[in-house]
Amino acid sequence: MAPQIHPLVILFASVFTSNILLTNFLGMCSFIAISKDMKSSNGLGLAVTVVLTITVAINWAVMRYILVPLDLMVYRYIVFIVVIAATVQMLEMIIDRVSPALYMSLGIFLPLITVNCAILGAALFMQIRNYNFIQTLTFGFGSGLGWWLAILALAAIQKKVTRAPVPAGLQGPGITLITIGFMALAFVGFSGMLNVQ
Amino acid sequence: MSYLIAPLAIGAISGVMAALIAIVDLITNNYGEVNIAINGGKKNLAVKGGSPLLLTLSSEKLFLPSACGGRGSCGACKCKVLTDIGPHLPTETPYLTPEEQKDNVRLACQIKVKADIGIDIPEDLFNVKQFHATVLSIKDVTYDIKEVLYDLNGETVEFESGKYVQLVIPPYDKIKGSTQRAYSMSSRPSNKTQIEVLVRLVPGGIATTYVHEHLKVGEKMDLIGPFGEFKRTPGHSVMLCIAGGSGMAPFKSMLYDMLETGEKDREVWYFFGARSTRDMFYLEDMRDLETKLPNFHFVPALSEPEEGDGWDGPTGLITDVLDTYLKQHISAEGKTLEGYLCGSPGMIDACNRVMNENGITQDNIYYDKFA
């Protein structure tokens, strides 16, 4: 078993020092595509946080009570993806019914998230790191918050960058990737402070 | 038996998830019976809620125009919604002008019927039917245009010349799912039991490839219609019709309709553009019409005439020919000139420009723009 890291430590680590986006570079496609606009970034960040928290918890239960006892861990990729896709689908239907306003701000991003690799990545990390349920929950929630924070930060920086004289060859994705690199440096710089594994 | 555990377990997990989705769908999508009030209560439909408006209406035999079949990619199924059903979805806004958004015009394929709603649609749409037609004949009028005649199998169609129908193209080859494409009717309104369309082969086009390479005489095909705003105005204004290729269709219908309904004295100029003689068709029919309609002038023009094809008519782009005729042959004194256009969006824009330059205002120019 892994050493019992306090869930709060995991929460802070996954938001800041081990940010799933900036240290593992997971969930980049939607990150780069949506980060041009602050409002959409906010909606997408919220959606990722909600979906990550829920799916990582369900996947933990599926793993603990089905995959491990039946010795089916080699199939975890397929099973995790099926669980994520189904959960997102149900979430979309429920939000559509319960709150049209929330559906407008969050629901339309849900289909985008099904294929977001950060979601699958988090499920695999919680397995590799042998987290218990509470740890898994805080890890999922923290990773979502970290992703949300990163996309908001990038959207804000991009706003400034649009007014800066960017060399022709670097405009668009080029300068965005360099910006993300700098952000990653800033986050990773503190990685010694908190231990997650 | 241990090798069965893996497929069974994974099958079971997927099955449970699918069942959960079905259950959630059953609970959240159950809106009970709702009422759709159309045009201020002229028609009321009691329907099951939870489906997109377009689908709900078509299951009640009310057909809004739609070229993409409800995928939200053509923007044709616009209708005005009178009740509050929430803000516009991001999937609708690209197809709506700011004025339309202010008027709460929505795309019927994107909005779900969740509660009682009221909508406004053009009166004409009550006339729209789905015909289960049979192909009577397919004729090659040029090397790339086919004239297709459908028999409506006992149903009748009521329409004015200029309207179009949507051909329902069934899935074929690599095209999965059925598709709808709009074609102007070239048959006369007096012929209520048949519909004729002209289909020009567009390389890679879903409907045109189907009609040209797969459709056979005797085959069944569904048509939905009539749709469209394009029709001639009553009165004695001078009609300037401009078409190219299969854009011939609505004018063929209109001219024969004028002949049949006794509208024989109206001044009509019909400019028909083609590349070379092998793209030219119906020449004799049009010349024949010229003798029967005293004020009808047919002006065919070739843009790329070839040596030795014996063409002695006008040459050049149809817009240039139109410009020359407007300046030299057609007098506007004491008359209103009206433009009637049928062709590609590029041709329509160019004709609009030439007509505007010659003093024909935009509200006197009529066309249906097919994307």
XYZ file of C-alpha atoms in Angstrom:
568
model
C 0.000 0.000 0.000
C 1.076 3.567 -0.637
C 2.044 5.704 2.305
C -1.060 7.384 3.692
C -0.783 10.879 2.296
C -3.324 13.208 3.825
C -6.166 13.927 1.369
C -5.690 17.675 1.842
C -2.097 17.356 0.703
C -3.253 15.509 -2.382
C -5.826 18.218 -3.028
C -3.276 21.030 -2.902
C -0.660 19.066 -4.796
C -3.037 18.239 -7.634
C -4.175 21.846 -7.924
C -0.722 23.421 -7.844
C 2.517 21.476 -7.826
C 1.363 18.359 -9.663
C -1.151 20.092 -11.884
C -2.368 17.418 -14.284
C -2.255 19.783 -17.231
C 1.026 21.537 -16.628
C 3.113 18.671 -15.277
C 1.643 15.798 -17.303
C 0.409 17.792 -20.298
C -2.909 15.957 -20.370
C -6.068 17.441 -21.875
C -4.167 19.704 -24.240
C -6.509 19.694 -27.276
C -9.468 21.365 -25.668
C -7.101 23.409 -23.497
C -5.489 25.064 -26.524
C -8.665 25.237 -28.587
C -10.927 26.877 -26.003
C -8.467 29.053 -24.087
C -8.925 32.002 -26.467
C -12.059 33.085 -24.684
C -12.440 33.693 -20.955
C -16.138 32.807 -20.707
C -15.872 29.474 -22.527
C -12.713 28.641 -20.567
C -14.664 29.096 -17.375
C -17.482 26.823 -18.558
C -15.106 24.159 -19.787
C -13.078 24.304 -16.561
C -16.214 23.845 -14.489
C -17.323 20.938 -16.666
C -13.939 19.221 -16.399
C -13.968 19.598 -12.607
C -17.443 18.112 -12.252
C -16.800 15.236 -14.647
C -13.353 14.442 -13.240
C -14.613 14.242 -9.677
C -17.549 12.019 -10.526
C -15.872 9.682 -13.001
C -12.719 9.140 -10.974
C -14.873 8.100 -8.010
C -17.001 5.718 -10.098
C -13.922 4.283 -11.751
C -12.348 3.707 -8.348
C -15.376 1.699 -7.265
C -15.496 -0.277 -10.513
C -11.798 -1.060 -10.187
C -11.896 -1.957 -6.508
C -15.010 -4.151 -6.632
C -14.990 -5.600 -10.154
C -11.646 -5.387 -11.924
C -9.377 -6.295 -9.019
C -11.367 -9.285 -7.654
C -11.799 -10.722 -11.165
C -8.166 -10.066 -12.053
C -9.168 -7.970 -15.072
C -6.840 -5.026 -14.577
C -5.431 -5.375 -18.133
C -8.815 -4.234 -19.385
C -8.867 -1.092 -17.264
C -8.406 1.230 -20.271
C -11.541 -0.045 -21.996
C -13.615 -0.147 -18.836
C -12.571 3.321 -17.686
C -13.408 4.821 -21.090
C -16.807 3.124 -21.171
C -17.605 4.411 -17.688
C -16.471 7.944 -18.564
C -18.451 8.069 -21.816
C -21.613 6.741 -20.185
C -21.341 9.069 -17.194
C -20.856 12.132 -19.368
C -23.862 11.153 -21.465
C -26.089 10.760 -18.424
C -24.802 13.981 -16.898
C -25.675 15.859 -20.066
C -29.227 14.512 -20.064
C -29.747 15.273 -16.394
C -28.409 18.826 -16.641
C -30.538 19.446 -19.731
C -33.606 18.470 -17.735
C -32.804 20.063 -14.398
C -31.346 23.420 -15.315
C -31.464 24.967 -18.805
C -29.227 27.808 -17.629
C -26.555 25.422 -16.406
C -26.934 23.471 -19.623
C -26.121 26.594 -21.598
C -22.934 27.303 -19.644
C -21.751 23.767 -18.918
C -23.764 21.171 -20.788
C -22.612 22.087 -24.273
C -19.006 21.337 -23.277
C -19.772 17.873 -21.970
C -19.486 16.003 -25.288
C -16.081 17.665 -25.753
C -14.897 16.269 -22.455
C -15.614 12.614 -23.165
C -12.420 12.507 -25.166
C -10.380 14.716 -22.850
C -7.334 12.666 -21.869
C -7.009 14.362 -18.476
C -10.135 12.487 -17.384
C -8.726 9.084 -18.325
C -5.305 10.146 -17.077
C -6.636 10.903 -13.601
C -8.343 7.498 -13.446
C -5.085 5.782 -14.338
C -3.052 7.834 -11.863
C -5.315 6.973 -8.966
C -4.781 3.314 -9.844
C -0.983 3.570 -10.231
C -0.679 5.556 -7.004
C -2.921 3.181 -5.091
C -5.160 5.893 -3.627
C -7.994 4.962 -1.299
C -11.498 6.345 -1.914
C -11.124 9.635 -0.046
C -7.741 10.234 -1.604
C -9.163 9.465 -5.015
C -12.032 11.882 -4.497
C -9.770 14.747 -3.463
C -7.348 13.883 -6.242
C -10.103 14.012 -8.869
C -11.567 17.215 -7.515
C -8.109 18.808 -7.169
C -7.046 17.810 -10.665
C -10.207 19.358 -12.062
C -9.611 22.573 -10.120
C -5.995 22.584 -11.321
C -7.111 22.188 -14.936
C -9.682 24.956 -14.449
C -7.055 27.242 -12.921
C -4.609 26.557 -15.750
C -7.092 27.260 -18.543
C -8.269 30.470 -16.859
C -4.664 31.600 -16.428
C -3.872 30.817 -20.047
C -7.002 32.592 -21.285
C -5.992 35.688 -19.308
C -2.430 35.562 -20.624
C -3.680 35.046 -24.188
C -5.680 38.247 -23.878
C -2.460 40.144 -23.216
C -0.575 38.254 -25.903
C -3.041 39.311 -28.604
C -1.892 42.899 -28.082
C 1.819 41.998 -28.023
C 4.023 42.097 -31.136
C 4.392 38.343 -31.683
C 6.828 37.355 -34.481
C 4.930 36.136 -37.557
C 6.207 32.557 -37.341
C 5.097 32.166 -33.740
C 1.562 33.475 -33.973
C -1.300 31.214 -32.962
C -0.471 27.810 -31.479
C 3.267 28.562 -31.473
C 3.185 31.321 -28.899
C 0.465 29.451 -26.984
C 2.694 26.413 -26.537
C 5.605 28.592 -25.407
C 3.308 30.350 -22.948
C 2.162 26.985 -21.572
C 5.798 25.972 -21.219
C 6.545 28.998 -19.067
C 3.439 28.369 -16.978
C 4.537 24.773 -16.480
C 7.965 25.936 -15.307
C 6.346 28.211 -12.745
C 4.135 25.424 -11.387
C 6.738 22.667 -11.452
C 9.156 24.943 -9.633
C 7.293 24.228 -6.407
C 6.936 20.490 -6.893
C 9.375 19.639 -4.098
C 7.098 21.177 -1.512
C 4.330 18.613 -1.617
C 4.606 14.870 -2.011
C 1.829 13.042 -3.828
C 3.057 9.506 -4.333
C -14.126 -21.512 -18.177
C -11.842 -18.756 -16.901
C -11.472 -17.263 -20.395
C -15.151 -16.359 -20.327
C -14.783 -14.117 -17.294
C -13.215 -11.202 -19.141
C -15.725 -10.858 -22.008
C -18.639 -11.499 -19.657
C -17.494 -8.967 -17.082
C -16.746 -6.254 -19.634
C -19.975 -7.009 -21.468
C -21.833 -6.742 -18.184
C -20.231 -3.397 -17.297
C -21.060 -1.964 -20.734
C -24.567 -3.410 -20.517
C -25.212 -1.858 -17.126
C -23.969 1.501 -18.351
C -26.176 1.319 -21.458
C -29.158 0.347 -19.309
C -28.451 3.261 -16.956
C -28.362 5.659 -19.906
C -31.647 4.265 -21.175
C -33.249 4.650 -17.738
C -31.968 8.212 -17.296
C -33.181 9.012 -20.798
C -36.597 7.593 -19.963
C -36.877 9.663 -16.791
C -35.304 12.961 -17.883
C -36.722 12.985 -21.390
C -40.257 12.302 -20.307
C -42.071 15.583 -20.752
C -45.498 14.036 -21.116
C -47.955 15.336 -23.668
C -47.387 18.905 -24.765
C -49.280 21.217 -27.047
C -47.867 23.055 -30.051
C -49.954 26.043 -31.083
C -49.212 27.017 -34.670
C -49.927 30.490 -36.060
C -51.883 31.728 -33.068
C -53.927 28.566 -32.602
C -54.912 28.001 -36.248
C -53.652 24.512 -35.784
C -52.981 22.769 -32.494
C -50.957 19.621 -32.148
C -50.912 17.441 -29.061
C -47.579 15.638 -29.171
C -45.172 13.704 -26.997
C -42.466 16.024 -25.665
C -38.732 15.427 -25.559
C -37.861 15.366 -29.261
C -36.515 18.139 -31.484
C -39.248 20.404 -32.873
C -38.443 19.549 -36.501
C -38.827 15.833 -35.869
C -41.977 16.332 -33.799
C -43.600 18.380 -36.553
C -42.666 15.992 -39.339
C -44.119 13.071 -37.403
C -47.348 15.105 -37.422
C -47.051 15.472 -41.226
C -46.002 19.094 -41.040
C -42.790 19.637 -42.971
C -40.487 22.596 -42.460
C -37.841 22.992 -45.151
C -34.644 21.190 -44.224
C -31.762 20.264 -46.475
C -29.530 18.502 -43.986
C -32.156 16.324 -42.333
C -31.833 17.847 -38.847
C -28.086 17.850 -38.359
C -27.920 21.609 -37.832
C -25.759 22.207 -40.856
C -28.045 23.945 -43.366
C -29.997 26.506 -41.343
C -33.144 26.044 -43.445
C -35.594 24.981 -40.728
C -36.000 28.440 -39.201
C -39.234 29.156 -37.390
C -40.407 31.855 -35.041
C -41.041 30.713 -31.483
C -43.499 32.807 -29.476
C -43.019 31.280 -26.052
C -39.895 31.574 -23.935
C -37.800 28.447 -24.409
C -34.480 29.773 -23.192
C -31.625 31.517 -24.976
C -30.247 30.574 -28.396
C -27.891 27.600 -28.428
C -24.356 27.983 -29.784
C -25.393 25.523 -32.517
C -28.062 27.942 -33.750
C -26.367 31.339 -33.674
C -24.145 30.853 -36.769
C -27.281 30.580 -38.944
C -29.255 33.488 -37.520
C -28.876 37.217 -38.145
C -28.975 39.538 -35.115
C -32.513 40.631 -36.118
C -33.690 37.036 -36.289
C -32.214 36.341 -32.877
C -34.034 39.366 -31.501
C -37.291 38.058 -32.991
C -36.637 34.676 -31.360
C -36.315 32.847 -34.665
C -34.930 29.388 -33.912
C -33.638 26.366 -35.772
C -36.372 23.762 -35.378
C -33.912 20.880 -35.500
C -31.923 22.170 -32.525
C -34.647 23.018 -30.012
C -36.433 20.385 -28.011
C -40.137 20.448 -27.309
C -40.255 20.355 -23.509
C -43.427 22.282 -22.670
C -46.390 23.888 -24.453
C -45.038 26.198 -27.130
C -46.398 28.521 -29.777
C -44.745 28.892 -33.168
C -45.292 30.912 -36.324
C -44.702 29.319 -39.709
C -45.628 30.443 -43.241
C -49.213 29.431 -44.135
C -47.906 27.695 -47.293
C -46.271 24.998 -45.212
C -49.663 23.496 -44.335
C -49.775 22.523 -48.015
C -46.509 20.614 -47.853
C -46.809 16.862 -48.220
C -44.507 13.899 -48.393
C -45.084 12.110 -51.701
C -44.200 8.462 -52.195
C -43.380 8.831 -55.864
C -42.274 6.476 -58.616
C -39.750 7.399 -61.305
C -41.614 7.465 -64.652
C -38.780 8.511 -66.934
C -35.197 9.777 -66.894
C -34.045 11.742 -69.945
C -30.600 13.138 -70.741
C -31.166 16.718 -71.852
C -27.422 17.443 -71.958
C -24.384 15.316 -71.150
C -24.635 16.306 -67.470
C -28.282 17.279 -66.906
C -31.081 14.754 -66.488
C -34.805 15.450 -66.654
C -36.512 13.209 -64.102
C -40.273 12.730 -64.127
C -42.021 11.308 -61.051
C -45.506 9.897 -60.773
C -47.164 10.723 -57.457
C -49.107 7.450 -57.243
C -52.539 8.986 -56.893
C -51.600 11.923 -54.664
C -51.941 15.453 -56.027
C -49.676 18.455 -55.687
C -50.887 22.066 -55.561
C -48.185 24.606 -56.356
C -47.289 27.801 -58.124
C -44.531 27.813 -60.738
C -41.142 28.513 -59.187
C -41.494 26.378 -56.062
C -39.137 23.559 -55.208
C -39.355 20.061 -53.733
C -36.857 18.180 -51.630
C -35.726 14.833 -52.947
C -35.208 12.319 -50.160
C -32.051 10.455 -51.107
C -31.873 7.024 -49.444
C -28.539 5.735 -48.081
C -26.311 4.317 -50.852
C -22.682 3.232 -51.235
C -20.680 5.024 -48.580
C -23.428 7.543 -47.786
C -25.026 6.452 -44.538
C -28.344 7.923 -43.514
C -30.801 9.610 -45.835
C -30.196 13.091 -47.191
C -32.502 15.755 -48.607
C -31.711 18.147 -51.442
C -33.861 20.870 -52.968
C -34.765 20.997 -56.669
C -37.053 23.444 -58.472
C -40.024 21.848 -60.174
C -39.982 22.135 -63.957
C -43.444 20.612 -64.426
C -46.521 22.771 -64.924
C -48.892 23.474 -62.021
C -51.777 22.132 -64.121
C -50.165 18.696 -64.010
C -51.088 17.767 -60.479
C -50.241 14.081 -60.574
C -46.624 14.347 -61.672
C -43.507 16.265 -60.692
C -40.561 16.922 -62.982
C -37.109 18.145 -61.891
C -33.820 18.867 -63.652
C -30.732 17.454 -61.963
C -27.261 18.487 -63.016
C -24.345 16.223 -62.114
C -22.073 17.846 -59.545
C -18.929 15.760 -59.003
C -19.064 14.392 -55.468
C -22.617 15.672 -54.874
C -24.690 13.252 -52.807
C -28.052 13.749 -54.511
C -26.763 14.426 -58.017
C -24.524 11.348 -58.012
C -27.430 9.249 -56.792
C -29.807 10.497 -59.482
C -27.204 10.199 -62.247
C -25.649 6.881 -61.378
C -28.103 4.884 -59.283
C -31.688 5.962 -59.941
C -33.636 3.732 -62.340
C -37.040 4.047 -63.980
C -39.692 2.392 -61.830
C -37.851 3.016 -58.590
C -39.622 4.547 -55.597
C -38.448 7.823 -54.103
C -39.882 10.257 -51.566
C -40.386 13.936 -52.388
C -41.324 16.613 -49.855
C -42.809 19.903 -50.956
C -43.720 22.338 -52.333
C -41.462 24.921 -50.679
C -40.112 28.343 -51.558
C -40.923 32.013 -51.997
C -39.932 32.156 -55.655
C -42.908 32.896 -57.928
C -43.930 35.462 -60.475
C -45.813 38.531 -59.314
C -49.272 39.255 -60.664
C -49.599 42.248 -62.975
C -47.892 43.520 -66.074
C -44.336 44.269 -64.988
C -41.562 43.171 -67.351
C -39.969 39.912 -66.252
C -36.205 39.544 -66.694
C -35.414 35.876 -66.065
C -31.808 34.748 -65.816
C -30.688 31.147 -65.454
C -27.878 28.772 -66.213
C -27.746 24.989 -66.379
C -30.480 23.284 -64.367
C -31.705 26.767 -63.341
C -33.919 26.313 -66.401
C -36.414 24.346 -64.299
C -38.608 27.037 -62.663
C -38.755 29.122 -65.850
C -39.827 26.167 -67.960
C -42.683 25.720 -65.483
C -43.559 29.430 -65.425
C -43.551 29.913 -69.202
C -45.799 26.928 -69.870
C -48.033 28.036 -67.009
C -48.372 31.489 -68.599
C -49.280 29.845 -71.879
C -51.917 27.690 -70.201
C -53.450 30.344 -67.956
C -53.721 32.912 -70.734
C -51.081 35.310 -69.418
C -49.813 35.594 -73.002
C -49.126 39.279 -73.463
C -46.718 39.818 -70.609
C -43.239 40.996 -71.654
C -40.674 38.381 -70.662
C -36.941 38.312 -71.389
C -35.267 35.028 -70.619
C -31.461 35.032 -70.562
C -30.041 31.551 -70.478
C -26.299 31.063 -70.081
C -24.262 28.007 -71.021
C -20.608 27.316 -71.666
C -20.800 25.730 -75.130
C -23.450 24.209 -77.384
C -23.220 20.893 -75.595
C -24.523 22.619 -72.416
C -27.450 24.171 -74.274
C -30.875 22.487 -74.133
C -34.620 23.035 -74.705
C -33.705 25.465 -77.548
C -36.517 24.288 -79.797
C -39.082 24.317 -76.973
C -38.157 27.904 -76.184
C -38.258 28.991 -79.835
C -41.663 27.354 -80.059
C -42.811 29.270 -76.970
C -41.614 32.503 -78.597
C -44.115 31.970 -81.410
C -46.966 31.289 -78.975
C -46.180 34.059 -76.465
C -45.889 37.261 -78.543
C -43.868 39.257 -75.975
C -41.533 36.476 -74.887
C -37.879 36.838 -75.919
C -35.443 33.989 -75.389
C -31.780 35.040 -75.295
C -29.435 32.077 -75.013
C -25.736 32.925 -74.719
C -22.524 30.910 -74.757
C -19.596 31.934 -72.610
C -17.021 29.653 -74.257
C -18.236 28.956 -77.823
C -16.073 26.526 -79.778
C -14.899 26.956 -83.367
C -17.265 25.427 -85.860
C -20.200 24.638 -83.571
C -22.344 26.950 -85.661
C -23.399 29.323 -82.905
C -24.629 32.666 -84.165
C -26.283 33.953 -80.997
C -24.786 36.221 -78.326
C -21.550 35.193 -76.619
C -19.965 36.154 -73.320
C -20.896 35.856 -69.652
C -24.652 35.947 -69.124
C -24.270 39.000 -66.882
C -22.500 40.913 -69.691
C -25.204 39.915 -72.153
C -27.836 41.048 -69.652
C -26.031 44.366 -69.223
C -25.898 44.947 -72.994
C -29.586 44.119 -73.431
C -30.621 46.311 -70.510
C -28.725 49.232 -72.023
C -29.659 48.715 -75.707
C -32.738 46.559 -76.233
C -35.057 46.737 -73.250
C -36.827 49.996 -72.630
C -37.930 50.664 -69.088
C -40.093 53.636 -69.943
C -43.362 53.567 -68.086
C -42.748 49.963 -67.005
C -41.453 48.176 -63.951
C -38.616 45.757 -64.515
C -38.405 42.700 -62.268
C -35.523 40.257 -61.959
C -36.077 36.507 -61.548
C -32.909 34.528 -60.896
C -32.146 30.841 -60.646
C -28.596 29.576 -60.519
C -25.464 29.350 -58.415
C -24.952 31.814 -55.525
C -22.094 33.374 -57.542
C -24.333 33.939 -60.551
C -27.092 35.384 -58.372
C -24.699 37.875 -56.756
C -23.325 38.933 -60.149
C -26.838 39.368 -61.610
C -27.936 41.375 -58.581
C -25.008 43.717 -59.170
C -25.735 44.226 -62.875
C -29.451 44.794 -62.194
C -28.755 47.279 -59.411
C -26.413 49.203 -61.718
C -29.198 49.393 -64.282
C -31.672 50.833 -61.809
C -33.580 47.690 -60.760
C -33.988 47.858 -57.008
C -33.339 44.894 -54.743
C -37.002 44.526 -53.720
C -37.866 43.837 -57.370
C -35.401 40.960 -57.684
C -36.589 37.489 -56.717
C -34.689 34.242 -56.090
C -34.368 31.274 -53.724
C -30.762 30.923 -52.680
C -29.846 27.272 -52.214
C -26.686 26.770 -50.221
